[in-house]
PDB file of C-alpha atoms in Angstrom:
ATOM      1  CA  GLY R   1     -39.397  45.314  -5.216  1.00 57.00           C
ATOM      2  CA  HIS R   2     -37.722  41.987  -4.956  1.00 58.00           C
ATOM      3  CA  GLY R   3     -41.014  40.215  -5.572  1.00 64.00           C
ATOM      4  CA  THR R   4     -42.185  37.114  -3.824  1.00 68.00           C
ATOM      5  CA  GLY R   5     -41.336  33.463  -4.203  1.00 67.00           C
ATOM      6  CA  PRO R   6     -39.391  30.789  -2.414  1.00 65.00           C
ATOM      7  CA  PHE R   7     -36.069  32.693  -2.550  1.00 63.00           C
ATOM      8  CA  ALA R   8     -37.456  36.188  -1.940  1.00 66.00           C
ATOM      9  CA  CYS R   9     -35.790  36.516   1.472  1.00 60.00           C
ATOM     10  CA  CYS R  10     -32.480  35.368   0.024  1.00 57.00           C
ATOM     11  CA  ARG R  11     -32.707  37.931  -2.764  1.00 58.00           C
ATOM     12  CA  ARG R  12     -33.450  40.611  -0.231  1.00 60.00           C
ATOM     13  CA  LEU R  13     -30.359  39.639   1.740  1.00 60.00           C
ATOM     14  CA  GLY R  14     -28.412  39.451  -1.478  1.00 62.00           C
ATOM     15  CA  LYS R  15     -27.128  35.901  -0.982  1.00 63.00           C
ATOM     16  CA  MET R  16     -28.218  32.327  -1.219  1.00 68.00           C
ATOM     17  CA  GLY R  17     -27.000  29.434   0.880  1.00 71.00           C
ATOM     18  CA  ILE R  18     -23.228  29.131   0.814  1.00 67.00           C
ATOM     19  CA  ASP R  19     -21.415  25.848   1.135  1.00 66.00           C
ATOM     20  CA  ILE R  20     -19.300  26.160   4.262  1.00 70.00           C
ATOM     21  CA  LYS R  21     -17.604  22.795   3.867  1.00 73.00           C
ATOM     22  CA  LYS R  22     -15.299  23.356   0.952  1.00 74.00           C
ATOM     23  CA  ARG R  23     -13.099  20.621  -0.446  1.00 76.00           C
ATOM     24  CA  THR R  24     -14.017  17.934   2.042  1.00 80.00           C
ATOM     25  CA  ARG R  25     -14.150  15.233  -0.598  1.00 81.00           C
ATOM     26  CA  THR R  26     -11.977  12.365   0.518  1.00 85.00           C
ATOM     27  CA  VAL R  27     -10.832  10.154  -2.287  1.00 86.00           C
ATOM     28  CA  ALA R  28     -10.657   6.576  -1.064  1.00 89.00           C
ATOM     29  CA  ARG R  29     -10.918   3.522  -3.252  1.00 92.00           C
ATOM     30  CA  LYS R  30     -13.946   1.341  -2.748  1.00 94.00           C
ATOM     31  CA  GLU R  31     -12.740  -1.285  -5.193  1.00 94.00           C
ATOM     32  CA  PRO R  32      -9.501  -2.087  -6.986  1.00 96.00           C
ATOM     33  CA  ARG R  33      -8.780  -0.364 -10.289  1.00 95.00           C
ATOM     34  CA  THR R  34      -7.332  -3.570 -11.720  1.00 94.00           C
ATOM     35  CA  GLU R  35      -9.140  -5.934 -14.063  1.00 95.00           C
ATOM     36  CA  ASP R  36      -7.299  -8.926 -12.546  1.00 95.00           C
ATOM     37  CA  VAL R  37      -9.986 -11.512 -11.776  1.00 97.00           C
ATOM     38  CA  TYR R  38      -7.925 -13.122  -9.008  1.00 97.00           C
ATOM     39  CA  ILE R  39      -7.558  -9.823  -7.158  1.00 97.00           C
ATOM     40  CA  LYS R  40     -11.298  -9.283  -7.582  1.00 97.00           C
ATOM     41  CA  LEU R  41     -11.997 -12.717  -6.069  1.00 97.00           C
ATOM     42  CA  LEU R  42      -9.733 -11.916  -3.109  1.00 98.00           C
ATOM     43  CA  VAL R  43     -11.615  -8.637  -2.680  1.00 97.00           C
ATOM     44  CA  LYS R  44     -14.902 -10.569  -2.560  1.00 97.00           C
ATOM     45  CA  LEU R  45     -13.468 -12.901   0.064  1.00 97.00           C
ATOM     46  CA  TYR R  46     -11.925 -10.201   2.261  1.00 98.00           C
ATOM     47  CA  ARG R  47     -14.944  -7.938   1.888  1.00 97.00           C
ATOM     48  CA  PHE R  48     -16.973 -10.756   3.436  1.00 97.00           C
ATOM     49  CA  LEU R  49     -14.398 -11.367   6.185  1.00 97.00           C
ATOM     50  CA  ALA R  50     -14.072  -7.650   6.953  1.00 97.00           C
ATOM     51  CA  ARG R  51     -17.843  -7.396   7.314  1.00 97.00           C
ATOM     52  CA  ARG R  52     -18.464 -10.623   9.208  1.00 96.00           C
ATOM     53  CA  THR R  53     -15.505 -10.653  11.599  1.00 95.00           C
ATOM     54  CA  ASP R  54     -14.584  -8.012  14.134  1.00 94.00           C
ATOM     55  CA  SER R  55     -10.881  -8.097  13.250  1.00 94.00           C
ATOM     56  CA  SER R  56      -9.146  -5.009  11.934  1.00 96.00           C
ATOM     57  CA  PHE R  57      -6.653  -7.304  10.137  1.00 97.00           C
ATOM     58  CA  ASN R  58      -9.194  -8.152   7.419  1.00 97.00           C
ATOM     59  CA  LYS R  59     -10.102  -4.470   6.983  1.00 97.00           C
ATOM     60  CA  VAL R  60      -6.427  -3.590   6.490  1.00 97.00           C
ATOM     61  CA  VAL R  61      -5.899  -6.407   3.957  1.00 98.00           C
ATOM     62  CA  LEU R  62      -9.021  -5.338   2.053  1.00 97.00           C
ATOM     63  CA  LYS R  63      -7.894  -1.707   1.976  1.00 97.00           C
ATOM     64  CA  ARG R  64      -4.468  -2.731   0.695  1.00 97.00           C
ATOM     65  CA  LEU R  65      -5.963  -4.942  -2.017  1.00 97.00           C
ATOM     66  CA  PHE R  66      -7.546  -1.776  -3.431  1.00 97.00           C
ATOM     67  CA  MET R  67      -4.237   0.096  -3.545  1.00 96.00           C
ATOM     68  CA  SER R  68      -2.263   1.127  -6.606  1.00 95.00           C
ATOM     69  CA  ARG R  69       1.080  -0.515  -7.280  1.00 95.00           C
ATOM     70  CA  ILE R  70       2.952   2.547  -6.043  1.00 96.00           C
ATOM     71  CA  ASN R  71       1.263   2.110  -2.658  1.00 96.00           C
ATOM     72  CA  ARG R  72       2.034  -1.633  -2.616  1.00 97.00           C
ATOM     73  CA  PRO R  73       5.841  -1.473  -2.838  1.00 97.00           C
ATOM     74  CA  PRO R  74       7.822  -4.728  -3.035  1.00 97.00           C
ATOM     75  CA  MET R  75       9.476  -6.161   0.068  1.00 97.00           C
ATOM     76  CA  SER R  76      12.902  -7.756  -0.176  1.00 97.00           C
ATOM     77  CA  ILE R  77      13.730 -11.025   1.592  1.00 98.00           C
ATOM     78  CA  ALA R  78      16.438  -9.172   3.562  1.00 97.00           C
ATOM     79  CA  ARG R  79      13.939  -6.693   5.016  1.00 97.00           C
ATOM     80  CA  LEU R  80      11.502  -9.519   5.702  1.00 97.00           C
ATOM     81  CA  VAL R  81      14.143 -11.505   7.631  1.00 97.00           C
ATOM     82  CA  LYS R  82      15.104  -8.401   9.616  1.00 96.00           C
ATOM     83  CA  LYS R  83      11.458  -7.754  10.582  1.00 96.00           C
ATOM     84  CA  MET R  84      10.817 -11.392  11.487  1.00 96.00           C
ATOM     85  CA  LYS R  85      13.934 -11.579  13.703  1.00 96.00           C
ATOM     86  CA  ASN R  86      12.051  -9.444  16.220  1.00 96.00           C
ATOM     87  CA  PRO R  87      11.219 -11.725  19.205  1.00 96.00           C
ATOM     88  CA  ALA R  88       7.604 -10.451  19.137  1.00 96.00           C
ATOM     89  CA  ASN R  89       7.197 -11.932  15.637  1.00 96.00           C
ATOM     90  CA  LYS R  90       8.619 -15.390  16.420  1.00 94.00           C
ATOM     91  CA  GLY R  91       6.611 -18.177  14.796  1.00 94.00           C
ATOM     92  CA  LYS R  92       4.162 -15.772  13.171  1.00 97.00           C
ATOM     93  CA  THR R  93       3.146 -15.636   9.515  1.00 98.00           C
ATOM     94  CA  ALA R  94       4.366 -12.559   7.622  1.00 98.00           C
ATOM     95  CA  VAL R  95       1.554 -11.091   5.509  1.00 98.00           C
ATOM     96  CA  ILE R  96       2.489  -8.793   2.620  1.00 98.00           C
ATOM     97  CA  VAL R  97      -0.163  -7.402   0.273  1.00 97.00           C
ATOM     98  CA  GLY R  98       2.339  -7.074  -2.541  1.00 97.00           C
ATOM     99  CA  THR R  99       5.423  -8.764  -3.953  1.00 98.00           C
ATOM    100  CA  ILE R 100       8.311 -10.408  -2.119  1.00 98.00           C
ATOM    101  CA  THR R 101      11.577 -10.024  -4.035  1.00 98.00           C
ATOM    102  CA  ASN R 102      14.900 -11.838  -3.726  1.00 98.00           C
ATOM    103  CA  ASP R 103      17.953 -10.107  -2.255  1.00 97.00           C
ATOM    104  CA  VAL R 104      21.381 -11.500  -3.124  1.00 96.00           C
ATOM    105  CA  ARG R 105      23.014  -9.373  -0.408  1.00 95.00           C
ATOM    106  CA  ILE R 106      21.652 -11.643   2.321  1.00 95.00           C
ATOM    107  CA  LEU R 107      23.267 -15.071   2.487  1.00 93.00           C
ATOM    108  CA  ASP R 108      21.403 -17.196   5.017  1.00 93.00           C
ATOM    109  CA  ILE R 109      17.696 -16.903   5.664  1.00 94.00           C
ATOM    110  CA  PRO R 110      15.726 -18.710   8.370  1.00 96.00           C
ATOM    111  CA  ALA R 111      12.586 -20.791   7.771  1.00 96.00           C
ATOM    112  CA  LEU R 112       9.892 -18.182   7.077  1.00 96.00           C
ATOM    113  CA  LYS R 113       6.127 -18.507   6.962  1.00 97.00           C
ATOM    114  CA  VAL R 114       4.867 -15.960   4.447  1.00 98.00           C
ATOM    115  CA  CYS R 115       1.679 -14.986   2.680  1.00 98.00           C
ATOM    116  CA  ALA R 116       1.949 -12.597  -0.271  1.00 98.00           C
ATOM    117  CA  LEU R 117       0.173 -11.655  -3.489  1.00 97.00           C
ATOM    118  CA  ARG R 118       3.181 -12.779  -5.503  1.00 97.00           C
ATOM    119  CA  LEU R 119       6.814 -13.751  -5.118  1.00 97.00           C
ATOM    120  CA  THR R 120       9.643 -13.495  -7.595  1.00 98.00           C
ATOM    121  CA  GLU R 121      11.060 -16.844  -8.724  1.00 98.00           C
ATOM    122  CA  GLY R 122      14.295 -16.327  -6.803  1.00 97.00           C
ATOM    123  CA  ALA R 123      12.513 -15.382  -3.592  1.00 97.00           C
ATOM    124  CA  ARG R 124      10.122 -18.336  -3.870  1.00 97.00           C
ATOM    125  CA  ALA R 125      12.978 -20.802  -4.442  1.00 97.00           C
ATOM    126  CA  ARG R 126      15.034 -19.484  -1.518  1.00 97.00           C
ATOM    127  CA  ILE R 127      12.169 -19.484   0.988  1.00 97.00           C
ATOM    128  CA  LEU R 128      11.179 -23.056   0.092  1.00 97.00           C
ATOM    129  CA  LYS R 129      14.813 -24.254   0.019  1.00 97.00           C
ATOM    130  CA  ASN R 130      15.323 -23.030   3.586  1.00 96.00           C
ATOM    131  CA  GLY R 131      12.303 -24.922   4.905  1.00 97.00           C
ATOM    132  CA  GLY R 132       9.902 -21.994   4.666  1.00 96.00           C
ATOM    133  CA  GLU R 133       6.207 -22.007   3.892  1.00 97.00           C
ATOM    134  CA  ILE R 134       4.408 -19.908   1.275  1.00 98.00           C
ATOM    135  CA  MET R 135       0.677 -19.239   1.387  1.00 97.00           C
ATOM    136  CA  THR R 136      -1.773 -17.421  -0.817  1.00 97.00           C
ATOM    137  CA  PHE R 137      -4.409 -15.116   0.652  1.00 97.00           C
ATOM    138  CA  ASP R 138      -7.238 -17.618   0.167  1.00 97.00           C
ATOM    139  CA  GLN R 139      -5.225 -20.219   2.104  1.00 97.00           C
ATOM    140  CA  LEU R 140      -4.560 -17.626   4.800  1.00 97.00           C
ATOM    141  CA  ALA R 141      -8.282 -16.873   5.053  1.00 97.00           C
ATOM    142  CA  LEU R 142      -8.912 -20.546   5.866  1.00 97.00           C
ATOM    143  CA  LYS R 143      -5.990 -20.818   8.271  1.00 96.00           C
ATOM    144  CA  ALA R 144      -6.347 -17.467  10.042  1.00 96.00           C
ATOM    145  CA  PRO R 145      -9.752 -15.933   9.229  1.00 96.00           C
ATOM    146  CA  ARG R 146      -9.196 -13.253  11.884  1.00 96.00           C
ATOM    147  CA  GLY R 147      -5.505 -12.788  11.154  1.00 95.00           C
ATOM    148  CA  GLN R 148      -4.461 -14.721  14.263  1.00 96.00           C
ATOM    149  CA  ASN R 149      -0.713 -15.177  14.734  1.00 97.00           C
ATOM    150  CA  THR R 150       0.171 -13.010  11.736  1.00 97.00           C
ATOM    151  CA  VAL R 151       2.219  -9.865  11.299  1.00 98.00           C
ATOM    152  CA  ILE R 152       1.241  -7.540   8.458  1.00 98.00           C
ATOM    153  CA  LEU R 153       4.183  -5.868   6.735  1.00 97.00           C
ATOM    154  CA  GLN R 154       4.721  -3.314   3.997  1.00 96.00           C
ATOM    155  CA  GLY R 155       7.609  -2.473   1.707  1.00 96.00           C
ATOM    156  CA  PRO R 156       9.185   1.004   1.788  1.00 96.00           C
ATOM    157  CA  ARG R 157       6.991   3.466  -0.108  1.00 95.00           C
ATOM    158  CA  ALA R 158       9.608   6.201  -0.109  1.00 95.00           C
ATOM    159  CA  ALA R 159      12.219   4.007  -1.821  1.00 94.00           C
ATOM    160  CA  ARG R 160      11.136   5.105  -5.320  1.00 95.00           C
ATOM    161  CA  GLU R 161      13.560   7.356  -7.156  1.00 95.00           C
ATOM    162  CA  ALA R 162      10.678   9.745  -7.937  1.00 95.00           C
ATOM    163  CA  VAL R 163      10.247  10.514  -4.218  1.00 96.00           C
ATOM    164  CA  ARG R 164      13.699  12.122  -4.145  1.00 95.00           C
ATOM    165  CA  HIS R 165      12.391  14.967  -6.309  1.00 95.00           C
ATOM    166  CA  PHE R 166       9.498  15.757  -3.932  1.00 95.00           C
ATOM    167  CA  GLY R 167       9.546  18.476  -1.284  1.00 95.00           C
ATOM    168  CA  ARG R 168      10.909  21.991  -1.402  1.00 95.00           C
ATOM    169  CA  ALA R 169      12.232  23.191  -4.746  1.00 93.00           C
ATOM    170  CA  PRO R 170      15.873  22.275  -5.384  1.00 91.00           C
ATOM    171  CA  GLY R 171      18.133  25.228  -4.683  1.00 89.00           C
ATOM    172  CA  VAL R 172      15.985  26.927  -2.051  1.00 94.00           C
ATOM    173  CA  PRO R 173      17.355  26.988   1.517  1.00 95.00           C
ATOM    174  CA  HIS R 174      16.966  23.747   3.552  1.00 95.00           C
ATOM    175  CA  SER R 175      15.915  21.792   0.477  1.00 94.00           C
ATOM    176  CA  ASN R 176      17.201  18.272  -0.062  1.00 94.00           C
ATOM    177  CA  SER R 177      15.194  17.664  -3.227  1.00 94.00           C
ATOM    178  CA  LYS R 178      16.925  16.235  -6.243  1.00 93.00           C
ATOM    179  CA  PRO R 179      16.698  18.460  -9.341  1.00 92.00           C
ATOM    180  CA  TYR R 180      15.313  17.114 -12.608  1.00 93.00           C
ATOM    181  CA  VAL R 181      18.381  17.501 -14.832  1.00 91.00           C
ATOM    182  CA  ARG R 182      19.445  15.596 -17.927  1.00 88.00           C
ATOM    183  CA  ALA R 183      22.989  15.110 -16.705  1.00 88.00           C
ATOM    184  CA  LYS R 184      25.511  16.111 -14.085  1.00 86.00           C
ATOM    185  CA  GLY R 185      28.064  18.483 -15.517  1.00 87.00           C
ATOM    186  CA  ARG R 186      29.445  21.972 -15.963  1.00 87.00           C
ATOM    187  CA  LYS R 187      26.725  23.096 -18.415  1.00 85.00           C
ATOM    188  CA  PHE R 188      23.840  21.880 -16.264  1.00 83.00           C
ATOM    189  CA  GLU R 189      22.196  23.088 -13.089  1.00 77.00           C
ATOM    190  CA  ARG R 190      24.763  23.487 -10.347  1.00 67.00           C
TER     191      ARG R 190
END
C-alpha cells in the first residue's frame, strides 16, 4: 500500500501540487544600484513625495532614479529645444532624470527652464548664457512638489550602437541587424 500520512492521497494520485504560474517573477528595482549618496538622498525625498502626494509625476521620477545608466540615456540640447518648441510645453520646466549634453549642431537656443540630474559643462554654459534656468531635483521638489507645470522627457534609448545588433540574426530574411565583424572587407562576412 501507499501507507498513510499527510501526502498519502497525493502519492496515490502519483503527483504533488504543481506550480501553475511559471516564470511570473517580475524584476523591478526597488532601490538604485548606485552607491551615490546624492542619488540616495533624492530617492528618499521622492519616495516620500510619491507616497504622500497623489501625483504620478513623483512616481515616474522615483522609478527613473532607480534605473541603470543604459535606461537613462543622455538628452542633447537640440532634442530638448525641439521638444520644448511644442506649443503645449510653452513656459513649462523640462524634467530629465539623466544628463543634458551640448550639441554644436544647433546654433541658437531659446531660454529654457530645465531640471536634470547633471549637465555637461557646455550645455550648462549655453543654457545659462541664453537666459535659461537650471534646477536640481531637490529645488524642483520645493517648487513643484506635484510636478505642476513640468514636462518629463527622456533621451533616446535605442540610440546606442549596441542596439543595432539586436533583433533577427544578420543574414536571415527581413533582418536589419548589424553583424558583429572585426572589419568591413573582402575576407569578412559579406
